[in-house]
Tab-separated table of C-alpha atoms and ligand atoms in Angstrom:
chain	number	residue	atom	x	y	z
Z	1	MET	CA	29.863	-39.174	16.118
Z	2	ASN	CA	33.330	-39.867	17.526
Z	3	ALA	CA	36.295	-37.992	16.083
Z	4	PHE	CA	40.027	-38.308	16.549
Z	5	ARG	CA	42.562	-35.562	17.018
Z	6	ARG	CA	46.325	-35.983	16.727
Z	7	ALA	CA	49.522	-33.948	16.546
Z	8	GLY	CA	51.271	-33.734	13.174
Z	9	ILE	CA	53.835	-36.360	12.140
Z	10	LEU	CA	57.368	-35.316	11.246
Z	11	PHE	CA	58.228	-37.346	8.137
Z	12	VAL	CA	61.965	-37.172	7.479
Z	13	VAL	CA	63.148	-38.581	4.165
Z	14	SER	CA	66.779	-39.078	3.167
Z	15	ALA	CA	68.371	-40.551	0.075
Z	16	PRO	CA	71.533	-40.153	-1.951
Z	17	SER	CA	70.883	-37.552	-4.653
Z	18	GLY	CA	69.594	-39.159	-7.814
Z	19	ALA	CA	67.789	-41.914	-5.891
Z	20	GLY	CA	64.490	-40.455	-7.044
Z	21	LYS	CA	63.817	-38.556	-3.838
Z	22	SER	CA	63.345	-35.136	-5.442
Z	23	THR	CA	60.711	-36.453	-7.872
Z	24	LEU	CA	59.053	-38.332	-5.038
Z	25	CYS	CA	59.003	-35.212	-2.863
Z	26	ALA	CA	57.775	-33.084	-5.777
Z	27	ASN	CA	54.822	-35.477	-6.095
Z	28	LEU	CA	54.148	-35.381	-2.376
Z	29	LYS	CA	54.492	-31.581	-2.301
Z	30	GLN	CA	51.348	-31.342	-4.394
Z	31	ALA	CA	49.372	-33.494	-1.952
Z	32	PRO	CA	47.085	-31.370	0.191
Z	33	ASP	CA	47.412	-33.560	3.281
Z	34	PHE	CA	50.778	-32.313	4.498
Z	35	LYS	CA	53.259	-29.497	4.334
Z	36	TYR	CA	56.667	-29.587	2.742
Z	37	SER	CA	59.371	-27.966	4.849
Z	38	VAL	CA	61.301	-25.302	2.926
Z	39	SER	CA	64.963	-25.458	4.003
Z	40	CYS	CA	67.527	-22.674	4.063
Z	41	THR	CA	70.623	-23.119	1.921
Z	42	THR	CA	73.729	-21.257	0.807
Z	43	ARG	CA	73.632	-23.112	-2.546
Z	44	PRO	CA	72.825	-20.850	-5.517
Z	45	PRO	CA	69.413	-21.498	-7.088
Z	46	ARG	CA	69.219	-23.862	-10.084
Z	47	PRO	CA	67.255	-22.697	-13.133
Z	48	GLY	CA	63.565	-22.690	-12.267
Z	49	GLU	CA	64.062	-22.775	-8.509
Z	50	GLU	CA	62.224	-20.092	-6.532
Z	51	ASP	CA	63.152	-18.433	-3.254
Z	52	GLY	CA	60.696	-19.458	-0.539
Z	53	VAL	CA	59.311	-22.318	-2.632
Z	54	ASP	CA	62.228	-24.702	-3.245
Z	55	TYR	CA	64.571	-23.219	-0.640
Z	56	TRP	CA	65.261	-20.019	1.209
Z	57	PHE	CA	68.459	-19.012	-0.593
Z	58	LEU	CA	70.720	-17.306	1.958
Z	59	SER	CA	74.171	-15.740	1.906
Z	60	ASP	CA	76.887	-17.419	4.024
Z	61	GLY	CA	76.566	-14.545	6.506
Z	62	ASP	CA	72.793	-14.819	6.887
Z	63	PHE	CA	73.033	-18.598	7.304
Z	64	GLU	CA	75.712	-18.249	10.004
Z	65	ALA	CA	73.598	-15.648	11.841
Z	66	LYS	CA	70.626	-18.049	11.984
Z	67	LYS	CA	72.931	-20.837	13.144
Z	68	GLU	CA	74.344	-18.639	15.905
Z	69	ALA	CA	70.840	-17.621	16.991
Z	70	GLY	CA	69.862	-21.319	17.352
Z	71	GLU	CA	67.136	-21.017	14.735
Z	72	PHE	CA	67.833	-24.388	13.118
Z	73	LEU	CA	66.273	-27.687	14.111
Z	74	GLU	CA	69.227	-29.267	12.301
Z	75	HIS	CA	71.835	-28.099	9.848
Z	76	ALA	CA	74.564	-29.744	7.792
Z	77	ARG	CA	77.079	-29.095	5.080
Z	78	VAL	CA	76.208	-31.126	1.961
Z	79	HIS	CA	78.207	-31.011	-1.297
Z	80	ARG	CA	80.100	-27.872	-0.188
Z	81	TYR	CA	76.999	-25.859	0.775
Z	82	GLN	CA	75.107	-25.349	4.031
Z	83	TYR	CA	71.534	-26.567	4.508
Z	84	GLY	CA	69.249	-26.163	7.508
Z	85	THR	CA	65.667	-26.634	8.699
Z	86	LEU	CA	64.040	-23.800	10.625
Z	87	LYS	CA	62.860	-24.894	14.062
Z	88	LYS	CA	59.996	-22.425	14.540
Z	89	ASN	CA	58.182	-23.375	11.323
Z	90	SER	CA	58.396	-27.103	12.070
Z	91	TYR	CA	57.076	-26.731	15.605
Z	92	GLU	CA	54.109	-24.598	14.592
Z	93	VAL	CA	53.041	-26.923	11.780
Z	94	LEU	CA	53.180	-30.070	13.960
Z	95	GLN	CA	51.334	-28.430	16.841
Z	96	SER	CA	48.510	-27.483	14.515
Z	97	GLY	CA	48.021	-31.185	13.644
Z	98	ILE	CA	49.478	-30.955	10.135
Z	99	ASP	CA	52.056	-33.520	8.940
Z	100	LEU	CA	55.388	-32.136	7.824
Z	101	LEU	CA	57.800	-33.561	5.245
Z	102	LEU	CA	61.527	-32.885	5.570
Z	103	ASP	CA	63.866	-33.812	2.703
Z	104	ILE	CA	67.257	-33.760	4.427
Z	105	ASP	CA	70.598	-35.564	4.361
Z	106	VAL	CA	71.736	-38.362	6.699
Z	107	GLU	CA	73.617	-35.965	9.004
Z	108	GLY	CA	70.522	-33.780	9.491
Z	109	ALA	CA	68.388	-36.875	10.175
Z	110	LYS	CA	70.926	-38.029	12.757
Z	111	GLN	CA	70.721	-34.645	14.536
Z	112	ILE	CA	66.918	-34.820	14.597
Z	113	ARG	CA	66.959	-38.372	16.009
Z	114	ALA	CA	69.371	-37.205	18.716
Z	115	SER	CA	67.486	-34.001	19.561
Z	116	GLY	CA	65.823	-35.435	22.685
Z	117	GLU	CA	63.009	-32.861	22.485
Z	118	PRO	CA	59.677	-34.633	23.172
Z	119	TRP	CA	57.772	-32.785	20.417
Z	120	ILE	CA	60.306	-34.163	17.933
Z	121	THR	CA	60.803	-37.728	19.212
Z	122	GLN	CA	57.046	-38.317	19.535
Z	123	SER	CA	56.313	-37.157	16.030
Z	124	LEU	CA	59.344	-38.474	14.124
Z	125	VAL	CA	59.040	-41.051	11.320
Z	126	ASP	CA	62.247	-41.321	9.293
Z	127	ILE	CA	62.472	-43.020	5.936
Z	128	PHE	CA	65.515	-43.900	3.841
Z	129	ILE	CA	65.313	-44.367	0.085
Z	130	MET	CA	67.941	-46.800	-1.099
Z	131	PRO	CA	68.921	-46.687	-4.786
Z	132	PRO	CA	69.094	-50.163	-6.388
Z	133	THR	CA	72.829	-49.870	-7.288
Z	134	ILE	CA	75.520	-47.196	-7.659
Z	135	GLU	CA	75.446	-47.783	-11.438
Z	136	GLU	CA	71.708	-47.085	-11.571
Z	137	LEU	CA	72.244	-43.974	-9.446
Z	138	GLU	CA	74.877	-42.733	-11.887
Z	139	ARG	CA	72.531	-43.394	-14.809
Z	140	ARG	CA	69.747	-41.384	-13.097
Z	141	LEU	CA	72.109	-38.508	-12.258
Z	142	ARG	CA	73.310	-38.267	-15.868
Z	143	LYS	CA	69.748	-38.436	-17.188
Z	144	ARG	CA	68.836	-35.480	-14.957
Z	145	GLY	CA	71.521	-33.455	-16.733
Z	146	THR	CA	71.784	-30.686	-14.125
Z	147	GLU	CA	75.326	-31.445	-12.886
Z	148	THR	CA	78.796	-31.137	-14.371
Z	149	GLU	CA	81.108	-34.178	-14.517
Z	150	GLU	CA	82.895	-32.931	-11.421
Z	151	GLN	CA	79.612	-32.496	-9.534
Z	152	ILE	CA	78.464	-35.978	-10.596
Z	153	ALA	CA	81.701	-37.441	-9.245
Z	154	ILE	CA	81.232	-35.607	-5.913
Z	155	ARG	CA	77.610	-36.716	-5.639
Z	156	LEU	CA	78.441	-40.372	-6.409
Z	157	GLU	CA	81.192	-40.339	-3.808
Z	158	ASN	CA	78.769	-38.847	-1.267
Z	159	ALA	CA	76.083	-41.352	-2.281
Z	160	ARG	CA	78.412	-44.247	-1.475
Z	161	LYS	CA	78.938	-42.805	2.001
Z	162	GLU	CA	75.250	-41.966	2.546
Z	163	MET	CA	74.080	-45.445	1.534
Z	164	ALA	CA	75.921	-46.836	4.554
Z	165	HIS	CA	73.605	-44.893	6.904
Z	166	TRP	CA	70.272	-46.570	6.170
Z	167	GLN	CA	69.999	-48.715	9.275
Z	168	PRO	CA	68.918	-46.249	12.006
Z	169	TYR	CA	65.935	-45.183	9.859
Z	170	LEU	CA	62.565	-46.575	10.921
Z	171	TYR	CA	61.729	-47.487	7.297
Z	172	THR	CA	63.814	-48.200	4.194
Z	173	ILE	CA	62.348	-48.161	0.699
Z	174	LEU	CA	64.321	-49.969	-1.970
Z	175	SER	CA	63.837	-47.624	-4.903
Z	176	GLY	CA	62.055	-48.997	-7.977
Z	177	THR	CA	59.946	-47.021	-10.408
Z	178	MET	CA	58.635	-43.607	-9.383
Z	179	GLU	CA	55.138	-45.059	-9.050
Z	180	GLU	CA	56.312	-47.957	-6.855
Z	181	ASP	CA	58.267	-45.614	-4.578
Z	182	LEU	CA	55.277	-43.331	-4.213
Z	183	GLN	CA	52.972	-46.249	-3.331
Z	184	LYS	CA	55.394	-47.559	-0.704
Z	185	PHE	CA	55.778	-44.092	0.761
Z	186	ARG	CA	52.014	-43.563	0.843
Z	187	ALA	CA	51.558	-46.931	2.636
Z	188	ILE	CA	53.943	-45.824	5.381
Z	189	ILE	CA	52.218	-42.457	5.742
Z	190	ARG	CA	48.791	-44.078	5.962
Z	191	ALA	CA	49.761	-46.651	8.603
Z	192	GLU	CA	51.559	-44.073	10.729
Z	193	ARG	CA	48.480	-41.850	10.762
Z	194	TYR	CA	46.321	-44.643	12.223
Z	195	LYS	CA	48.618	-45.521	15.133
Z	196	SER	CA	46.514	-45.573	18.314
Z	197	SER	CA	49.325	-43.955	20.266
Z	198	ARG	CA	48.995	-40.808	18.141
Z	199	LEU	CA	45.241	-40.412	18.565
Z	200	THR	CA	43.049	-38.672	21.117
Z	201	LEU	CA	39.327	-39.341	21.018
Z	202	CYS	CA	37.343	-36.144	21.281
T	301	5GP	P1	70.042	-30.237	-3.458
T	301	5GP	O1	71.128	-29.234	-3.431
T	301	5GP	O2	70.233	-31.259	-4.541
T	301	5GP	O3	68.668	-29.622	-3.477
T	301	5GP	O4	70.112	-31.037	-2.075
T	301	5GP	C1	71.293	-31.663	-1.720
T	301	5GP	C2	71.086	-32.446	-0.457
T	301	5GP	O5	70.828	-31.571	0.639
T	301	5GP	C3	69.928	-33.450	-0.502
T	301	5GP	O6	70.392	-34.698	-0.023
T	301	5GP	C4	68.937	-32.869	0.457
T	301	5GP	O7	68.208	-33.883	1.109
T	301	5GP	C5	69.822	-32.140	1.438
T	301	5GP	N1	69.085	-31.105	2.160
T	301	5GP	C6	68.158	-30.247	1.682
T	301	5GP	N2	67.691	-29.458	2.646
T	301	5GP	C7	68.322	-29.824	3.783
T	301	5GP	C8	68.252	-29.377	5.154
T	301	5GP	O8	67.500	-28.489	5.526
T	301	5GP	N3	69.075	-30.002	6.023
T	301	5GP	C9	69.915	-31.019	5.671
T	301	5GP	N4	70.665	-31.570	6.632
T	301	5GP	N5	70.015	-31.447	4.408
T	301	5GP	C10	69.222	-30.874	3.473
């Protein structure tokens, strides 16, 4: 019987915080068919967050050292803290034929698009999740209840800026209910996996 082989797909998802991306990614994280990339950050952990599971929580010094050593595939400062994706991990996962999911901001996605490295450009599928309105985003942020008023104001201001960056993404999902977003996301994943250009008959 014929079988196909393919390299892993690099799914990059960006959205203003509160657009439902974290819940979406949490759902996808549990799926056995791809890996979730654990980023490094200088942000302190929130209650319940675990080192090595949600993020690698680094000191400013350790983050800078990795940056200097060229260990990041991309890195950006978001809401006052540094965030970065480790290059080595991403490469190894994709080469082994496993799909990888990166939850990163618009600046990080821009760096990945511009990387020019064949293993990245051939595997990249970037997806933007657009919140319905700023008012709805604010309502979702408040409902989450993890941020202070000042942090909510910063995040809304950033969201306004981030929402202007949807166009270079290959796909844009207009956020609805959690279930709708997940279905749309799954449809993209499924179609991308069947692209002839990704497959080798063996
Ligand atoms: P949070 O602090 O709420 O977990 O994440 C804040 C923002 O940082 C989110 O928009 C998230 O997508 C982004 N982010 C998380 N990890 C990375 C990363 O490795 N690189 C970049 N550029 N952004 C990241």
